[in-house]
CSV table of C-alpha atoms in Angstrom, one decimal:
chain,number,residue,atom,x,y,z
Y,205,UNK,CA,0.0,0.0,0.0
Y,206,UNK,CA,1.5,3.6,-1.1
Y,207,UNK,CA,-0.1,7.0,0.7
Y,208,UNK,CA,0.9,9.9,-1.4
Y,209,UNK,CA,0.9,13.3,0.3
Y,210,UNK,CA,-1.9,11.4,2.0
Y,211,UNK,CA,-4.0,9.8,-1.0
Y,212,UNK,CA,-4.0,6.4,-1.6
Y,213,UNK,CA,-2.3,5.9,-5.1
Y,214,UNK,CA,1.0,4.9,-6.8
Y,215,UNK,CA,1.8,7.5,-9.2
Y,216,UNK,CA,4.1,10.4,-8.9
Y,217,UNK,CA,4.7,13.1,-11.3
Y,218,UNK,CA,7.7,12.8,-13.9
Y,219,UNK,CA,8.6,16.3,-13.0
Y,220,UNK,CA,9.4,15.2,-9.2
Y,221,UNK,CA,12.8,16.4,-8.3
Y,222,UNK,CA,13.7,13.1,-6.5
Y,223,UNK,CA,13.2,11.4,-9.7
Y,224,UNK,CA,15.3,13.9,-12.0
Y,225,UNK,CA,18.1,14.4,-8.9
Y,226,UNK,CA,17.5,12.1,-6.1
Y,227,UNK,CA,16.4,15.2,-4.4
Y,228,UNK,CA,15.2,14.0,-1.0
Y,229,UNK,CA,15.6,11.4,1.6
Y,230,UNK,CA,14.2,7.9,3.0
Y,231,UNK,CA,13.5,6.2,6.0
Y,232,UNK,CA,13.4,2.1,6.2
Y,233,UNK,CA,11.4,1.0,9.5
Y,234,UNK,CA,10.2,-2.6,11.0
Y,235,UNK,CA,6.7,-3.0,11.9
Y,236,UNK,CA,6.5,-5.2,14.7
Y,237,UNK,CA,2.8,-6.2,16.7
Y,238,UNK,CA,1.6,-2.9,14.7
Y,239,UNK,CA,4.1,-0.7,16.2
Y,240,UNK,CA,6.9,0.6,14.1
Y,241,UNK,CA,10.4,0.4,15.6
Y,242,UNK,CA,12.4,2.9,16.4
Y,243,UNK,CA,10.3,5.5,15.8
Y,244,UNK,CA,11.7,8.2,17.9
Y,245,UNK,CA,15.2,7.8,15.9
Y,246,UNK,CA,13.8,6.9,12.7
Y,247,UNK,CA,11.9,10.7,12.5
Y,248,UNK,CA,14.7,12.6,14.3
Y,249,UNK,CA,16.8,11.5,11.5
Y,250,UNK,CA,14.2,12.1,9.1
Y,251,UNK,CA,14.1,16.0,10.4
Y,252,UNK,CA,17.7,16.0,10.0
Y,253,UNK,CA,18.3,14.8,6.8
Y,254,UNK,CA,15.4,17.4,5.7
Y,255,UNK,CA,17.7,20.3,7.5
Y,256,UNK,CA,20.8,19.6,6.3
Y,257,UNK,CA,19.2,19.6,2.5
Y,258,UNK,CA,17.1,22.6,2.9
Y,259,UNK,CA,14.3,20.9,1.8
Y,260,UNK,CA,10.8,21.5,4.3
Y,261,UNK,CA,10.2,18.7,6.2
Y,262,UNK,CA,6.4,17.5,6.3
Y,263,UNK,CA,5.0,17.8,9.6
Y,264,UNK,CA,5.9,15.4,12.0
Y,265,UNK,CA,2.4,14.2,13.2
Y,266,UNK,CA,1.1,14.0,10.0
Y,267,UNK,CA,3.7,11.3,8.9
Y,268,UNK,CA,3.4,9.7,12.2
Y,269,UNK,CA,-0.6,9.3,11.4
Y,270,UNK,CA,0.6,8.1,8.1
Y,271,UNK,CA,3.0,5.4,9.3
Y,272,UNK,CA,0.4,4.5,12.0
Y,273,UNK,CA,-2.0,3.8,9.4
Y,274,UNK,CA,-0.2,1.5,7.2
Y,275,UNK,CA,1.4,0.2,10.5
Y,276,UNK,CA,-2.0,-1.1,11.6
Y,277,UNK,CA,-3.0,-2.8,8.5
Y,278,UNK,CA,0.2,-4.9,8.3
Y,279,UNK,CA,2.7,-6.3,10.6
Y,280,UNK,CA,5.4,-7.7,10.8
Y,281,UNK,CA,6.1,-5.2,7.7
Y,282,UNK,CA,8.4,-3.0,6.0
Y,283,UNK,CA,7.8,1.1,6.0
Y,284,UNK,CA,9.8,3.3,4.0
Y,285,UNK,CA,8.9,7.0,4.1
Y,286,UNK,CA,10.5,8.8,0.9
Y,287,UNK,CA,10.4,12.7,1.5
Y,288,UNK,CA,11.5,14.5,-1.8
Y,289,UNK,CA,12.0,18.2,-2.4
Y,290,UNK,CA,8.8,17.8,-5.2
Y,291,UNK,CA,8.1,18.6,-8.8
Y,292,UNK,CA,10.6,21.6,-10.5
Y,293,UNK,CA,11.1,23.1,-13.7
Y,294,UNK,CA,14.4,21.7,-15.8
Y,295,UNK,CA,17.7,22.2,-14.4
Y,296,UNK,CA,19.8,21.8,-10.5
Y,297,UNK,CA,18.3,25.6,-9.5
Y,298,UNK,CA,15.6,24.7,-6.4
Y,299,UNK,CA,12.5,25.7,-6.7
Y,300,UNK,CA,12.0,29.1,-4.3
Y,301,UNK,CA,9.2,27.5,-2.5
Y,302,UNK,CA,9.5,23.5,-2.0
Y,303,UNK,CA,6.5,21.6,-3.4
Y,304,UNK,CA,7.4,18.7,-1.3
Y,305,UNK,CA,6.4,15.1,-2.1
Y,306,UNK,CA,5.6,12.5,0.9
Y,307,UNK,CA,5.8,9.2,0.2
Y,308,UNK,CA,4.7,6.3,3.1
Y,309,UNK,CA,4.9,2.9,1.6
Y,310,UNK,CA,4.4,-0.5,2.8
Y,311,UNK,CA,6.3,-3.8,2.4
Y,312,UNK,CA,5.8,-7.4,3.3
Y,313,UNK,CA,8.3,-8.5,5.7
Y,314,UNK,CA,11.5,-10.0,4.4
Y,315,UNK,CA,11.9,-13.3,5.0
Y,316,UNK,CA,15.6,-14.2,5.7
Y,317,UNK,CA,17.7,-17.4,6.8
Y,318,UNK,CA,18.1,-18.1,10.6
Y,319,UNK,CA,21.3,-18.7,10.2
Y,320,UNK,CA,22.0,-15.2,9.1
Y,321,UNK,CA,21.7,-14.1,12.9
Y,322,UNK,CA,23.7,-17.8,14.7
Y,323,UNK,CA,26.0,-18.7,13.2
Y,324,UNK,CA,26.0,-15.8,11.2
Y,325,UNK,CA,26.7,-14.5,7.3
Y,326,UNK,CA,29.1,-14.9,5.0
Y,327,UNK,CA,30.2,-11.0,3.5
Y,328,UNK,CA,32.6,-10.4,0.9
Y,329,UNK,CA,34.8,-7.3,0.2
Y,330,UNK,CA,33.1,-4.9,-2.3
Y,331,UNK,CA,35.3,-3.6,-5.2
Y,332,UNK,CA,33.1,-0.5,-5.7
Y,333,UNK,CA,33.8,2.4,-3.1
Y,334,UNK,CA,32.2,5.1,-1.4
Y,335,UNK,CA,33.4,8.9,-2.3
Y,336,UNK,CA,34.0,10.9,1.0
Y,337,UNK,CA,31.4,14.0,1.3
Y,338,UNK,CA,31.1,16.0,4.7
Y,339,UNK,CA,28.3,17.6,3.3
Y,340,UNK,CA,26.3,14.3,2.6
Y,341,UNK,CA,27.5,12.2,5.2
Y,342,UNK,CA,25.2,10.2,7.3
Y,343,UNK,CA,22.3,11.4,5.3
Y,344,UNK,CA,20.2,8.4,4.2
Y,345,UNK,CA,19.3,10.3,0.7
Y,346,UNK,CA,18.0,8.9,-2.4
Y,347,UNK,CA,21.6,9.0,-4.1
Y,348,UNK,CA,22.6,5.6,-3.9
Y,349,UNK,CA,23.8,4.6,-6.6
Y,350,UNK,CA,27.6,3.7,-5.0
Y,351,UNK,CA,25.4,0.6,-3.1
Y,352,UNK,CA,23.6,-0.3,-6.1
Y,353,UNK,CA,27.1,-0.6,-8.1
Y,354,UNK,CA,27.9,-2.8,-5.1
Y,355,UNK,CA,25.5,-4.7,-4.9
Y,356,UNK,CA,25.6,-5.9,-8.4
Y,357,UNK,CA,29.1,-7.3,-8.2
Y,358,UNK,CA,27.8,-10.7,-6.5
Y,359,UNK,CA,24.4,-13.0,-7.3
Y,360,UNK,CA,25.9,-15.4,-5.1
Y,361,UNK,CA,23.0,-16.3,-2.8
Y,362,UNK,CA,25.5,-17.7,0.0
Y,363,UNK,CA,27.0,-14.1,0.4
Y,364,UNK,CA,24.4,-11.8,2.6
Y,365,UNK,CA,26.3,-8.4,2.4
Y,366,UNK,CA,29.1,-6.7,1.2
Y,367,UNK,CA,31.8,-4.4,2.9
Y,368,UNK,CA,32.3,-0.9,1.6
Y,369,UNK,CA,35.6,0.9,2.2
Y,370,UNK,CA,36.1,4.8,1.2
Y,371,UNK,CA,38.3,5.5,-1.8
Y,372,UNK,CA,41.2,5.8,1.4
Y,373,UNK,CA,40.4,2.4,1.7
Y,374,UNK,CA,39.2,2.7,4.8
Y,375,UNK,CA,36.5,0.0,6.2
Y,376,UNK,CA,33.1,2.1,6.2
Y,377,UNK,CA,29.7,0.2,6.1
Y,378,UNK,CA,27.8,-2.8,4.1
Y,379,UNK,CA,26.1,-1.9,1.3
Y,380,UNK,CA,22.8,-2.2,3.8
Y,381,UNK,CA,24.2,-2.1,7.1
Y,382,UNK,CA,26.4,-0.3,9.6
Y,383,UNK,CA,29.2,-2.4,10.6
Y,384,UNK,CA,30.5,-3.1,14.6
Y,385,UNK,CA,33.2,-5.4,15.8
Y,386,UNK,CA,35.0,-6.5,18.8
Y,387,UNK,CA,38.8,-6.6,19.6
Y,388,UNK,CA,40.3,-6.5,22.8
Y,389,UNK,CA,37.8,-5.6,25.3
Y,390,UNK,CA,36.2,-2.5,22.8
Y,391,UNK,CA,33.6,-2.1,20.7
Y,392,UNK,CA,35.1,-0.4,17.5
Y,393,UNK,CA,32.4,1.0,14.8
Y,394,UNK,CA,33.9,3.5,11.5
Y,395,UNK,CA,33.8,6.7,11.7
Y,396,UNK,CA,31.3,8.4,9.8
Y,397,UNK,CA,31.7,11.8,9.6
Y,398,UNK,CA,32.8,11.7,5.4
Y,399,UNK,CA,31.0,9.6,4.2
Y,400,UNK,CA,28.2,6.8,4.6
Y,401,UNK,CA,24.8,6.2,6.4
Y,402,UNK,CA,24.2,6.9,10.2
Y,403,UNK,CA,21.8,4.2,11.1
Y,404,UNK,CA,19.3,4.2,13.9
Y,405,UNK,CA,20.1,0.9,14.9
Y,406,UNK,CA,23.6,1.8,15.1
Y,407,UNK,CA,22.6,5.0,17.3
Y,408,UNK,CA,20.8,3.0,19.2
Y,409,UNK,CA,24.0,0.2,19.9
Y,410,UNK,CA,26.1,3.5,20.8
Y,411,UNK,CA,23.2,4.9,23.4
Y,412,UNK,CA,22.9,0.9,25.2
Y,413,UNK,CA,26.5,0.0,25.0
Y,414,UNK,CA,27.8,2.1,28.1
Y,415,UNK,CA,25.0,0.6,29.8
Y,416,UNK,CA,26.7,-3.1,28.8
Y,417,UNK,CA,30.1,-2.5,30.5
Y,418,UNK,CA,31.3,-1.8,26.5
Y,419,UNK,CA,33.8,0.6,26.0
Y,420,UNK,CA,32.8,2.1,22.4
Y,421,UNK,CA,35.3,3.4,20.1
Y,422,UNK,CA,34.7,5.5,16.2
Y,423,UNK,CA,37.4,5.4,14.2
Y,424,UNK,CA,39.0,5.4,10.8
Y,425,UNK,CA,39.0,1.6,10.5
Y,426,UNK,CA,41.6,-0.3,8.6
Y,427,UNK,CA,41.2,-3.1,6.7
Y,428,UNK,CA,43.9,-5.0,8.4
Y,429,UNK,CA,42.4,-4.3,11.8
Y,430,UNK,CA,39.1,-5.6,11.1
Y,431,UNK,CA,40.4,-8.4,10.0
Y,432,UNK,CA,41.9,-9.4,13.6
Y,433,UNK,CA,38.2,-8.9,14.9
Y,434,UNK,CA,37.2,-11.6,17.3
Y,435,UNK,CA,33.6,-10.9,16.4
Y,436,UNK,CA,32.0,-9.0,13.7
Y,437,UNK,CA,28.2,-8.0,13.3
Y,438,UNK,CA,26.2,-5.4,10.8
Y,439,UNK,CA,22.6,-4.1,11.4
Y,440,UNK,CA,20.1,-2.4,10.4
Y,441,UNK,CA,16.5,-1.4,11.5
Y,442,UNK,CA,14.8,-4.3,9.2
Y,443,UNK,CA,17.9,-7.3,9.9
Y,444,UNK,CA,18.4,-6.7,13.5
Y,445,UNK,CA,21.8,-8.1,14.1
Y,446,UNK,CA,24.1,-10.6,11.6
Y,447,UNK,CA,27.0,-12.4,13.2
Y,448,UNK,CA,29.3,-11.9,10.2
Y,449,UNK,CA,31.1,-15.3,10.4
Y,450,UNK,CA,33.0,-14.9,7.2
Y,451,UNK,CA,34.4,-12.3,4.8
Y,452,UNK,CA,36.5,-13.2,2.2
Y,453,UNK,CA,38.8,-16.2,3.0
Y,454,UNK,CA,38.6,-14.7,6.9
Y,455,UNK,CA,36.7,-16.2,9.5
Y,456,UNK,CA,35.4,-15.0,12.7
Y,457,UNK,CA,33.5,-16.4,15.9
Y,458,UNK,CA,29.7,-15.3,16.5
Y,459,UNK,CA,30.8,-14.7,20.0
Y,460,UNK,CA,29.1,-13.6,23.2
Y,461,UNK,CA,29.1,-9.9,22.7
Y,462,UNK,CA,27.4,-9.9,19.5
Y,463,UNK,CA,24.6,-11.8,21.8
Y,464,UNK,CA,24.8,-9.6,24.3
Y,465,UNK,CA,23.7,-6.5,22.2
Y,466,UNK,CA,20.9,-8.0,19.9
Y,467,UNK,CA,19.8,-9.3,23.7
Y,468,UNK,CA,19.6,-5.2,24.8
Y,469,UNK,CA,18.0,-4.0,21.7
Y,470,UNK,CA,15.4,-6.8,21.3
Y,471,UNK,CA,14.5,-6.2,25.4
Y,472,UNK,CA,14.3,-2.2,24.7
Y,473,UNK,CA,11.8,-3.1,21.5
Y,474,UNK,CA,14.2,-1.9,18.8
Y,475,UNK,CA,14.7,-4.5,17.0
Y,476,UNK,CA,12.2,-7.3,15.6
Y,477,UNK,CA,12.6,-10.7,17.2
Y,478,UNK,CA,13.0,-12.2,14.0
């Protein structure tokens, strides 16, 4: 089901600036017992993405209502909200008054393979890398075309995800997922203030982690020093938590700290239990 600017309908006009550009941002939420996940994080991000791009950001209850709505009818489900900056004339120049477009759309649930979570996934190091942009970082916005060039490298079906690294060659994200790991007592995550997407679920490991006796470090993150992990795991608001128990010819243990966090976020309600 698709609620545009509140109608019920699937079409959007060819004019719409997310369309031309990718002119606008998205949100991916899990619908769990009728309730979406997250929700809190999932519009704070939404507001923020909308700032940053100077493009007006549709009133928060509104969407809520909308989400709500879709929420109700289906579950466990899929939301995504698309907010773009709406229909322009030819050309980058911005409209002077947005016409914005809201998009609520919902998804069945994605069916995916126990073992993705114990023992865990097998990844693979993506060729394809992501360009570093202060401006654009974290923003989840419609330009993705760096993860669809990724994500077409494999059809494997035994490989889950792919690794991204920045054009440093610097370990980043999946081409879905924020990536964590363990090594020596921390919890390292990348750093993403150039480049890539600042999940909710990976805010929402850095809020519970202190809370966990888990001493959190962002970083650059090297290649080599992911490698020597003892556990690796990527997430997202609609997988939860993957043990990662390969990548490449590596291999790594779905130990008890990767446990220990889907345990928190699935007893907080921000994650789906499966």
């Amino acid at each position: 089901m698709f609620l545009i600017n509140g109608d019920s309908c699937e079409q959007i006009s060819v004019q719409d600036r997310g369309l031309h550009y990718g002119d606008g941002i998205f949100e991916t939420i899990a619908v769990h017992d009728h309730k979406p996940l997250s929700w809190s994080g999932h519009i704070r991000r939404l507001q923020s993405g909308c700032e940053r791009l100077g493009i007006e950001c549709p009133d928060k209850d509104v969407i809520e209502s909308e989400v709500r709505q879709l929420s109700s009818a289906s579950s466990p489900s899929v939301i995504k909200i698309i907010v773009t900056r709406g229909q322009g004339g030819r050309g980058y120049r911005v409209p002077e008054r947005d016409n914005t477009t809201r998009i609520v759309a919902s998804y069945p649930w994605p069916e995916f393979p126990s073992g993705n979570r114990n023992p865990g996934i097998i990844s693979r190091i993506c060729r394809t890398r992501i360009g570093r942009n202060q401006q654009l970082a974290g923003i989840k916005h419609l330009n993705r075309l760096e993860q669809v060039l990724a994500r077409k490298e494999w059809s494997d079906p035994g490989i889950a995800e792919g690794i991204m690294l920045d054009d440093t060659g610097h370990v980043i994200e999946g081409t879905m997922s924020n990536l964590f790991l363990f090594r020596q007592g921390q919890l390292l995550t990348p750093d993403l203030s150039e480049c890539g997407i600042a999940g909710v679920t990976r805010a929402n490991i850095l809020e519970l982690a202190p809370a966990l006796d888990m001493p959190v470090v962002i970083k650059q993150l090297a290649l080599d020093e992911m490698f020597l992990a003892e556990e690796i795991f990527l997430c997202n608001s609609v997988i939860g938590i993957w043990s990662v128990r390969q990548i490449d010819k590596y291999r790594f243990d779905s130990g008890p700290g990767t446990g220990k966090i889907r345990n928190a976020l699935l007893s907080a309600g921000l994650i789906a239990p499966a």
